[in-house]
XYZ file of C-alpha atoms in Angstrom:
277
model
C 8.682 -9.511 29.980
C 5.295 -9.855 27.998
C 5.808 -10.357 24.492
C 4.225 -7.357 22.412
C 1.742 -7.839 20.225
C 0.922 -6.213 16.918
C -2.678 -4.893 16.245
C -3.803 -3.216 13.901
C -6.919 -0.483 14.283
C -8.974 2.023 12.832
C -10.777 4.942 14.175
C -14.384 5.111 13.232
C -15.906 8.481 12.082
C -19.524 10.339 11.601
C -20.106 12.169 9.300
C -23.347 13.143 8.719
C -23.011 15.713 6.262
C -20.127 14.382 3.526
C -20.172 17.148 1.429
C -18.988 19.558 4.180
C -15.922 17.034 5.050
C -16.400 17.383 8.908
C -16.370 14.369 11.160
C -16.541 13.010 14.389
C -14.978 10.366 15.760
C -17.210 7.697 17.868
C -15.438 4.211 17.845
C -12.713 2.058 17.492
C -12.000 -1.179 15.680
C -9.510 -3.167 16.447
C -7.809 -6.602 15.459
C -4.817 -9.244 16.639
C -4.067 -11.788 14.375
C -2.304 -13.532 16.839
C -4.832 -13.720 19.841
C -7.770 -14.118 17.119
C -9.396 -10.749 18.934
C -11.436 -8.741 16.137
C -13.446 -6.207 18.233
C -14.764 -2.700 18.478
C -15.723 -0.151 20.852
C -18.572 2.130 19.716
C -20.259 5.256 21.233
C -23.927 4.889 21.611
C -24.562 6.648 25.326
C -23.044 9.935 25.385
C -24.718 11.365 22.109
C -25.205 15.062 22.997
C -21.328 16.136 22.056
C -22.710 15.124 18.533
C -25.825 16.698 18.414
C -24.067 20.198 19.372
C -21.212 19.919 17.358
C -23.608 19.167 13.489
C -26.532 21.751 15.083
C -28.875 20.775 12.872
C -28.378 17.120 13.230
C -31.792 14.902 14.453
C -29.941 12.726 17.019
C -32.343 10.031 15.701
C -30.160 9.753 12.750
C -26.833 9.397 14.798
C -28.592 6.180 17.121
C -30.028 4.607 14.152
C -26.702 4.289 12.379
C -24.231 3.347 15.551
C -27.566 0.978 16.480
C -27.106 -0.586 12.923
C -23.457 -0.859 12.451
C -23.145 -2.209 16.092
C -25.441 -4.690 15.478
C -23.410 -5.985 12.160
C -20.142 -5.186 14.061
C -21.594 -8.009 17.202
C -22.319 -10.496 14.231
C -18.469 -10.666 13.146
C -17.260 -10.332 16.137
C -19.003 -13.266 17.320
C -18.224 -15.175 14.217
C -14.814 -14.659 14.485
C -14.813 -15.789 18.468
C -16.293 -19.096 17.116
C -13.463 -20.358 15.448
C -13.483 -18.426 11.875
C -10.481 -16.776 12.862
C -8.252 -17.094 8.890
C -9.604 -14.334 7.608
C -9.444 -11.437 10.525
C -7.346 -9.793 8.302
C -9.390 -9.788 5.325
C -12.374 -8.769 7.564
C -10.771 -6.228 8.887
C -9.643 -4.823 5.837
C -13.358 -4.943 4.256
C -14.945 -3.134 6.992
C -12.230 -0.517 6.631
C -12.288 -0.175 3.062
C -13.319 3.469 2.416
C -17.486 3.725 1.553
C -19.084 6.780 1.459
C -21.026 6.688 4.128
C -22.115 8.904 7.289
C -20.087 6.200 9.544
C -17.355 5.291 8.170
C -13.724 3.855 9.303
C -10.409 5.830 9.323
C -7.156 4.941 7.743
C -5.853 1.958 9.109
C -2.972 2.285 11.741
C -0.508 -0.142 13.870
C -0.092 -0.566 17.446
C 1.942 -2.875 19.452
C 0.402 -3.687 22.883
C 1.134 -6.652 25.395
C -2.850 -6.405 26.298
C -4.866 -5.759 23.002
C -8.359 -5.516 24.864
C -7.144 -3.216 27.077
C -5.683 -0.980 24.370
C -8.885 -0.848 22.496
C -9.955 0.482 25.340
C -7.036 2.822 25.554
C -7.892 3.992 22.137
C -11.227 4.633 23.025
C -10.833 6.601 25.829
C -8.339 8.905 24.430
C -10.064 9.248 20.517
C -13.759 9.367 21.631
C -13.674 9.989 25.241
C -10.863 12.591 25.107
C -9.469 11.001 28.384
C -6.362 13.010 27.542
C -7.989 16.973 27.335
C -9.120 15.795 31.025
C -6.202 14.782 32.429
C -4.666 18.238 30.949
C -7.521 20.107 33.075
C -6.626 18.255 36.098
C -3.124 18.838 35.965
C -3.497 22.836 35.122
C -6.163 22.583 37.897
C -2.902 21.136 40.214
C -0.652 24.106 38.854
C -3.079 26.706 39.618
C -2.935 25.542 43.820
C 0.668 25.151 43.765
C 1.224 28.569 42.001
C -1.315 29.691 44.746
C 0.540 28.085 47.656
C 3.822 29.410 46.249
C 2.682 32.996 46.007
C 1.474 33.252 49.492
C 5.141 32.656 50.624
C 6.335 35.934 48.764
C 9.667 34.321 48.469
C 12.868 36.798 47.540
C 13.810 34.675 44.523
C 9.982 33.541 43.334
C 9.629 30.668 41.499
C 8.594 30.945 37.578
C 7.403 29.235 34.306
C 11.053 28.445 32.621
C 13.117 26.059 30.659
C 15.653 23.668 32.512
C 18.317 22.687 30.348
C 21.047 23.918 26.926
C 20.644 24.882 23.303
C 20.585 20.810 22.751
C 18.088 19.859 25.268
C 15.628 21.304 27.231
C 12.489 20.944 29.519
C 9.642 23.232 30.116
C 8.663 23.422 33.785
C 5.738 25.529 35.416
C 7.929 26.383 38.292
C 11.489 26.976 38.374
C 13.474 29.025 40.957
C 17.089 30.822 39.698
C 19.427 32.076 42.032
C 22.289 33.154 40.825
C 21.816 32.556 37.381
C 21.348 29.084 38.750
C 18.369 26.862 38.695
C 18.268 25.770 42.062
C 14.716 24.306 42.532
C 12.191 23.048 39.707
C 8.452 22.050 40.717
C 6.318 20.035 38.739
C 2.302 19.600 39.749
C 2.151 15.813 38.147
C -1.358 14.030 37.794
C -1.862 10.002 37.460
C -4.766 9.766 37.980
C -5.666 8.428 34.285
C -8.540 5.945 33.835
C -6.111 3.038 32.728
C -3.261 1.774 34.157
C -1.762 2.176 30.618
C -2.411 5.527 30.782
C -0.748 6.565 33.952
C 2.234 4.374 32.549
C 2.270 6.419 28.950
C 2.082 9.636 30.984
C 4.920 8.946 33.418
C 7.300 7.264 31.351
C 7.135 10.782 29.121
C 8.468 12.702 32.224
C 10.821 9.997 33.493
C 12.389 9.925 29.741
C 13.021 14.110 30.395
C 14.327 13.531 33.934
C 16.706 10.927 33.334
C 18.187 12.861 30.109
C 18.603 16.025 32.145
C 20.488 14.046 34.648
C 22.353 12.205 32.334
C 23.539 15.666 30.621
C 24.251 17.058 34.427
C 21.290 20.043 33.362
C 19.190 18.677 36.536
C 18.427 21.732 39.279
C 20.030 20.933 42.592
C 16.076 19.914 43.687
C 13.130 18.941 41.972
C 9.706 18.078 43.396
C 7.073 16.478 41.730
C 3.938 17.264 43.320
C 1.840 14.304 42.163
C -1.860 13.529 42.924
C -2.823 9.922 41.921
C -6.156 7.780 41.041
C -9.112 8.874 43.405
C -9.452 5.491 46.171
C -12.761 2.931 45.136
C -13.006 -0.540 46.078
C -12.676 -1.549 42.755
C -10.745 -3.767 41.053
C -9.901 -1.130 38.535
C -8.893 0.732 41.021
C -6.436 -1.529 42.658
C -4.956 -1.893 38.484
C -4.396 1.735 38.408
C -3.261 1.991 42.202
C -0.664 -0.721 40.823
C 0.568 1.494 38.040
C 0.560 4.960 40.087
C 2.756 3.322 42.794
C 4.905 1.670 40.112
C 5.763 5.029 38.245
C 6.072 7.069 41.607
C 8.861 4.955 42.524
C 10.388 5.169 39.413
C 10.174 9.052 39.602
C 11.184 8.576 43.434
C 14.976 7.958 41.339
C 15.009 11.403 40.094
C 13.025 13.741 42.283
C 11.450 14.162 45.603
C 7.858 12.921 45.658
C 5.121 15.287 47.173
C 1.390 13.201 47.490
C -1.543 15.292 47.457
C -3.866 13.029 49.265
C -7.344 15.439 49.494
C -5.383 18.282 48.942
C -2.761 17.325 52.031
C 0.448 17.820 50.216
C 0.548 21.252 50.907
C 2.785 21.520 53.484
C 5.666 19.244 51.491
C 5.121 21.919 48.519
C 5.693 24.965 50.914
C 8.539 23.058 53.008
C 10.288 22.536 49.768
C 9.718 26.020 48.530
C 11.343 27.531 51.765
C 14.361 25.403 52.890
């Protein structure tokens, strides 16, 4: 097992109007005392989402600040990849020392990570990117065609948005079906198809927690199906990372519930066979 590392980061904010207290956040810095990594990820492309949210904002201002402070952030950086690597604490601690300024860096927090490169890049995605608010899309987007498929079959006991589980534990899922005051069949439109393979891992190992504790507390429905759409297929090698991941968790899920691939929308017929029989 990798040995996990403690980093430290902070989440660096705009705000280009103090008095008014509203912020954005564009960038993370990060640090590992033990690898000697002091590094940041900054947001200097997609500036638009900036310029609507502060209307009357010249977007000059915003690229003339993150130009600035990514410039000074390169210069440590560098520094400390040169051997200077004593004080990453204390360096990290001045840059996040509150200023006012219009960029400025948030409370300091802890994270422990076995890769801490990768989650800076974790952070980044989900604070600044919002990798998270798209995954939710994608997944509602997954419950909308299996409600769809399941409707068409206009099944005597339909299947419906309900809780699985006791007054101690419980789990929401989108589609349940009761017979006999029974749940007899739960369905669960599942989507890892994150951008990191730290990301499919953090979004599968939520669900596997919930299966296994509703199967350790005998609450499981007779069936459950997990109708699970994974990272789109590139040559990449990022792809092959996340590929890696997806499989990994999909087994693990495999333990507690029948799997259900929607491969360009071709897991249709496992949904509707599962529905029926």
């Amino acid at each position: 097992m990798m040995e996990r590392l403690a980093c430290k980061y902070s989440i660096i904010q705009f705000l280009p109007y103090p008095e008014t207290g509203e912020f954005a956040n564009v960038g993370v810095l990060l640090v590992c005392e033990k690898t000697g990594l002091l590094d940041f990820r900054l947001e200097t492309k997609r500036t638009s989402r900036y310029t609507s949210f502060f209307q009357s904002l010249d977007a000059g201002l915003y690229r003339y600040a993150t130009k600035n402070l990514a410039e000074a952030m390169k210069r440590i950086r560098n520094l400390t990849a040169h051997g200077f690597k004593s004080d990453l604490i204390k360096t990290f601690a001045s840059l996040t020392h509150p200023r006012e300024t219009i960029l400025r860096f948030g409370t300091p927090r802890v994270v422990l990570t076995d890769n801490p490169t990768q989650e800076l890049d974790d952070l980044f995605e989900h604070y600044v990117r919002h990798g998270f608010a798209k995954d939710a899309n994608y997944e509602t987007e997954l419950e909308r065609k299996v409600k769809h498929y399941l409707q068409e079959l206009e099944l005597a006991a339909p299947f419906k948005n309900k809780k699985v589980g006791n007054e101690l534990f419980a789990v929401q899922f989108p589609f349940v079906q009761t017979i006999n005051d029974r749940e007899t069949k739960a369905i669960k439109p599942f989507y890892l198809g994150q951008q990191t393979p730290n990301a499919i891992y953090d979004h599968a190992d939520r669900w596997i927690a919930k299966l296994k504790r509703l199967k350790d507390m005998q609450l499981m429905p007779e069936r459950v199906l997990f109708a699970v759409k994974g990272p789109q297929i590139t040559d990449s090698l990022d792809f092959r990372k996340r590929d890696f991941a997806f499989r990994d968790v999909r087994d693990e899920l495999a333990r507690f519930a029948e799997i259900a691939l929607d491969k360009d929308g071709n897991g249709t017929q496992a949904i509707r066979d599962f529905a029926i029989h």
